[in-house]
mmCIF file of C-alpha atoms and ligand atoms in Angstrom:
data_model
loop_
_atom_site.group_PDB
_atom_site.id
_atom_site.type_symbol
_atom_site.label_atom_id
_atom_site.label_comp_id
_atom_site.label_asym_id
_atom_site.label_seq_id
_atom_site.Cartn_x
_atom_site.Cartn_y
_atom_site.Cartn_z
ATOM 1 C CA MET A 1 95.896 64.323 133.993
ATOM 2 C CA ILE A 2 94.939 65.185 130.459
ATOM 3 C CA TYR A 3 95.322 62.335 127.999
ATOM 4 C CA PRO A 4 95.859 62.865 124.280
ATOM 5 C CA ILE A 5 92.772 61.759 122.359
ATOM 6 C CA VAL A 6 93.111 58.831 119.994
ATOM 7 C CA VAL A 7 91.869 59.692 116.512
ATOM 8 C CA TYR A 8 90.201 57.933 113.618
ATOM 9 C CA GLY A 9 92.290 55.130 112.129
ATOM 10 C CA ASP A 10 93.538 53.687 115.430
ATOM 11 C CA ALA A 11 92.599 50.029 115.910
ATOM 12 C CA VAL A 12 91.558 50.643 119.543
ATOM 13 C CA LEU A 13 88.516 52.567 118.282
ATOM 14 C CA LYS A 14 87.342 49.573 116.243
ATOM 15 C CA LYS A 15 87.655 47.020 119.023
ATOM 16 C CA ALA A 16 84.969 45.861 121.465
ATOM 17 C CA ALA A 17 86.260 46.826 124.918
ATOM 18 C CA VAL A 18 86.351 44.490 127.933
ATOM 19 C CA ASP A 19 84.639 44.729 131.320
ATOM 20 C CA ILE A 20 86.515 46.265 134.235
ATOM 21 C CA GLU A 21 87.053 44.002 137.229
ATOM 22 C CA GLU A 22 86.497 45.728 140.559
ATOM 23 C CA GLY A 23 89.828 46.648 142.143
ATOM 24 C CA SER A 24 91.838 46.055 138.956
ATOM 25 C CA ILE A 25 92.273 49.764 138.251
ATOM 26 C CA ASP A 26 91.654 53.035 140.092
ATOM 27 C CA VAL A 27 88.380 53.952 138.374
ATOM 28 C CA LYS A 28 87.925 57.118 140.437
ATOM 29 C CA GLN A 29 91.265 58.489 139.290
ATOM 30 C CA LEU A 30 90.567 57.383 135.722
ATOM 31 C CA ALA A 31 87.129 59.021 135.768
ATOM 32 C CA GLU A 32 88.697 62.251 137.054
ATOM 33 C CA ASP A 33 91.292 62.149 134.267
ATOM 34 C CA MET A 34 88.630 61.389 131.673
ATOM 35 C CA PHE A 35 86.494 64.336 132.808
ATOM 36 C CA GLU A 36 89.558 66.587 132.731
ATOM 37 C CA THR A 37 90.512 65.359 129.244
ATOM 38 C CA MET A 38 86.948 65.774 127.985
ATOM 39 C CA HIS A 39 86.484 69.257 129.449
ATOM 40 C CA HIS A 40 89.838 70.359 128.044
ATOM 41 C CA ALA A 41 88.595 69.312 124.582
ATOM 42 C CA SER A 42 85.127 70.867 125.163
ATOM 43 C CA GLY A 43 83.468 67.483 124.773
ATOM 44 C CA ILE A 44 80.228 66.241 126.316
ATOM 45 C CA GLY A 45 81.179 62.579 126.366
ATOM 46 C CA LEU A 46 84.370 60.517 126.375
ATOM 47 C CA ALA A 47 84.856 56.758 126.246
ATOM 48 C CA ALA A 48 87.961 54.937 127.525
ATOM 49 C CA PRO A 49 89.002 53.660 124.040
ATOM 50 C CA GLN A 50 89.359 57.327 123.038
ATOM 51 C CA ILE A 51 92.300 57.596 125.426
ATOM 52 C CA GLY A 52 93.675 54.262 124.242
ATOM 53 C CA LYS A 53 92.168 52.060 126.950
ATOM 54 C CA SER A 54 90.075 49.183 125.661
ATOM 55 C CA ILE A 55 87.853 48.944 128.732
ATOM 56 C CA ARG A 56 84.105 49.417 129.168
ATOM 57 C CA MET A 57 83.841 52.840 130.722
ATOM 58 C CA PHE A 58 82.665 56.243 129.605
ATOM 59 C CA VAL A 59 81.875 59.618 131.142
ATOM 60 C CA VAL A 60 79.336 62.249 130.113
ATOM 61 C CA ASP A 61 78.761 65.862 131.062
ATOM 62 C CA GLY A 62 75.991 67.799 129.376
ATOM 63 C CA SER A 63 76.741 71.094 131.125
ATOM 64 C CA PRO A 64 78.609 72.679 128.142
ATOM 65 C CA LEU A 65 75.389 72.398 126.118
ATOM 66 C CA GLU A 66 73.225 75.476 126.148
ATOM 67 C CA ASP A 67 70.360 73.495 127.554
ATOM 68 C CA GLU A 68 69.391 73.901 131.205
ATOM 69 C CA ASP A 69 67.969 70.416 131.226
ATOM 70 C CA MET A 70 71.405 68.970 130.433
ATOM 71 C CA ALA A 71 73.331 70.917 133.076
ATOM 72 C CA ASP A 72 73.095 68.193 135.728
ATOM 73 C CA PHE A 73 73.774 65.316 133.354
ATOM 74 C CA LYS A 74 77.203 64.354 134.671
ATOM 75 C CA LYS A 75 77.812 60.664 135.065
ATOM 76 C CA ILE A 76 80.261 57.791 134.995
ATOM 77 C CA PHE A 77 79.236 54.524 133.347
ATOM 78 C CA ILE A 78 81.238 51.366 134.074
ATOM 79 C CA ASN A 79 80.548 47.986 132.417
ATOM 80 C CA PRO A 80 77.291 49.341 130.965
ATOM 81 C CA GLU A 81 74.787 47.289 129.047
ATOM 82 C CA ILE A 82 71.973 48.833 127.037
ATOM 83 C CA LEU A 83 68.953 46.645 127.841
ATOM 84 C CA TRP A 84 66.632 48.070 125.220
ATOM 85 C CA GLU A 85 66.174 51.008 122.888
ATOM 86 C CA ASP A 86 62.841 52.259 121.577
ATOM 87 C CA GLY A 87 60.816 55.386 120.924
ATOM 88 C CA ASP A 88 60.677 57.430 117.758
ATOM 89 C CA SER A 89 63.923 57.560 115.840
ATOM 90 C CA TRP A 90 65.319 61.063 115.467
ATOM 91 C CA THR A 91 68.181 62.612 113.615
ATOM 92 C CA PHE A 92 70.877 64.798 115.136
ATOM 93 C CA THR A 93 74.168 66.120 113.815
ATOM 94 C CA GLU A 94 76.869 64.303 115.784
ATOM 95 C CA GLY A 95 80.521 65.026 116.187
ATOM 96 C CA CYS A 96 83.283 63.095 117.932
ATOM 97 C CA LEU A 97 86.528 64.139 119.626
ATOM 98 C CA SER A 98 88.208 61.250 117.774
ATOM 99 C CA ILE A 99 86.988 62.526 114.392
ATOM 100 C CA PRO A 100 87.838 66.242 114.541
ATOM 101 C CA GLY A 101 86.245 68.503 111.957
ATOM 102 C CA ILE A 102 83.522 66.117 110.812
ATOM 103 C CA ARG A 103 79.891 66.409 111.846
ATOM 104 C CA GLU A 104 77.142 64.345 110.259
ATOM 105 C CA ASP A 105 73.508 63.455 110.813
ATOM 106 C CA VAL A 106 72.894 60.193 112.651
ATOM 107 C CA THR A 107 69.478 58.658 113.313
ATOM 108 C CA ARG A 108 68.952 56.801 116.600
ATOM 109 C CA PRO A 109 66.023 55.629 118.759
ATOM 110 C CA SER A 110 64.970 58.265 121.303
ATOM 111 C CA ARG A 111 64.819 56.123 124.464
ATOM 112 C CA LEU A 112 66.845 53.465 126.164
ATOM 113 C CA LYS A 113 67.318 51.557 129.369
ATOM 114 C CA ILE A 114 70.834 50.933 130.600
ATOM 115 C CA ASN A 115 72.380 48.884 133.361
ATOM 116 C CA TYR A 116 75.741 50.116 134.663
ATOM 117 C CA LEU A 117 78.051 50.437 137.640
ATOM 118 C CA ASP A 118 79.061 53.777 139.119
ATOM 119 C CA GLU A 119 82.566 54.632 140.360
ATOM 120 C CA ASN A 120 81.823 52.767 143.620
ATOM 121 C CA PHE A 121 80.805 49.670 141.645
ATOM 122 C CA VAL A 122 77.198 50.140 142.721
ATOM 123 C CA GLU A 123 74.773 48.821 140.114
ATOM 124 C CA HIS A 124 72.113 51.062 138.569
ATOM 125 C CA GLU A 125 69.360 50.558 136.041
ATOM 126 C CA GLU A 126 68.033 53.738 134.471
ATOM 127 C CA GLU A 127 65.998 55.002 131.542
ATOM 128 C CA PHE A 128 67.088 57.991 129.450
ATOM 129 C CA ASP A 129 65.572 59.818 126.529
ATOM 130 C CA GLY A 130 66.288 62.657 124.120
ATOM 131 C CA MET A 131 69.750 64.208 124.220
ATOM 132 C CA ARG A 132 70.778 62.167 127.274
ATOM 133 C CA ALA A 133 70.011 58.925 125.430
ATOM 134 C CA ARG A 134 71.793 60.269 122.357
ATOM 135 C CA ILE A 135 75.054 60.956 124.230
ATOM 136 C CA ILE A 136 74.893 57.551 125.931
ATOM 137 C CA GLN A 137 74.307 55.793 122.591
ATOM 138 C CA HIS A 138 77.287 57.545 121.013
ATOM 139 C CA GLU A 139 79.612 56.723 123.926
ATOM 140 C CA TYR A 140 78.289 53.187 124.290
ATOM 141 C CA ASP A 141 79.089 52.636 120.615
ATOM 142 C CA HIS A 142 82.710 53.542 121.370
ATOM 143 C CA ILE A 143 83.099 50.645 123.798
ATOM 144 C CA GLU A 144 81.534 48.360 121.178
ATOM 145 C CA GLY A 145 84.072 49.523 118.591
ATOM 146 C CA ILE A 146 81.539 51.549 116.590
ATOM 147 C CA LEU A 147 82.019 55.121 115.349
ATOM 148 C CA PHE A 148 79.245 57.427 114.149
ATOM 149 C CA THR A 149 80.791 57.392 110.683
ATOM 150 C CA ASP A 150 79.933 53.667 110.519
ATOM 151 C CA TYR A 151 76.269 54.671 110.140
ATOM 152 C CA LEU A 152 76.801 56.877 107.106
ATOM 153 C CA THR A 153 75.678 55.844 103.640
ATOM 154 C CA PRO A 154 78.354 54.541 101.239
ATOM 155 C CA PHE A 155 77.861 57.769 99.278
ATOM 156 C CA LYS A 156 78.557 59.947 102.329
ATOM 157 C CA LYS A 157 81.512 57.785 103.289
ATOM 158 C CA ARG A 158 82.990 58.238 99.829
ATOM 159 C CA ILE A 159 82.646 61.999 100.134
ATOM 160 C CA LEU A 160 84.387 61.985 103.525
ATOM 161 C CA LYS A 161 87.108 59.512 102.549
ATOM 162 C CA GLY A 162 89.785 62.156 101.964
ATOM 163 C CA LYS A 163 88.994 64.033 105.175
ATOM 164 C CA LEU A 164 89.087 60.819 107.221
ATOM 165 C CA ALA A 165 92.394 59.803 105.614
ATOM 166 C CA ASN A 166 93.798 63.211 106.581
ATOM 167 C CA ILE A 167 92.737 62.724 110.200
ATOM 168 C CA THR A 168 94.716 59.465 110.373
ATOM 169 C CA LYS A 169 97.777 61.511 109.378
ATOM 170 C CA GLY A 170 97.055 64.287 111.859
ATOM 171 C CA LYS A 171 95.989 66.732 109.182
ATOM 172 C CA CYS A 172 93.021 68.127 111.045
ATOM 173 C CA ASP A 173 92.123 71.019 113.269
ATOM 174 C CA ALA A 174 91.809 69.966 116.871
ATOM 175 C CA ASP A 175 92.514 72.432 119.662
ATOM 176 C CA TYR A 176 93.460 69.593 121.977
ATOM 177 C CA LYS A 177 96.263 67.063 121.988
ATOM 178 C CA ILE A 178 95.665 64.075 119.732
ATOM 179 C CA LYS A 179 97.394 60.736 119.428
ATOM 180 C CA LEU A 180 97.850 59.544 115.877
ATOM 181 C CA PRO A 181 97.271 55.931 114.877
ATOM 182 C CA LYS A 182 100.416 53.821 114.928
ATOM 183 C CA LYS A 183 101.939 53.382 111.506
ATOM 184 C CA ARG A 184 101.854 49.797 110.355
HETATM 185 ZN ZN1 LIG B 1 82.827 59.904 119.916
#
């Protein structure tokens, strides 16, 4: 099932998500739906808050990237916790399915160690670096209620203000179904 993707301005994207209790939801079905939703939108990562679910889960799939090394980077992260981040900081132009049409440079540490559960609730502890770490950091931020635009300078934010306001009203180009923030 393809979910509409929640866009900038929705409170669910600004909220820290909660852990998933084993057996409380069908995580395998949800992961399948999240992969389908993400692939449909040509994304490489999708976090549960982006489909309106404030739970700690995200999926990644690096295969759409033109990078052989990323082709087998397909994973499900449940209740993840980043244990540490280090390495040289590097800058990359990030985009987000919840912020269509905006891409900006974000600087992040190059390595991390993460603890997480897979879809069978088996615990893993793994280190990632480079683009893999980058995608994890971006998706992990989503379950902490952080968007990449939060890292921009006040100057950059001011420049993007109009574009972001338009996204909240659905005035943006996304070739996938989006869900607009509820009007208050
Ligand atoms: Zn995102």
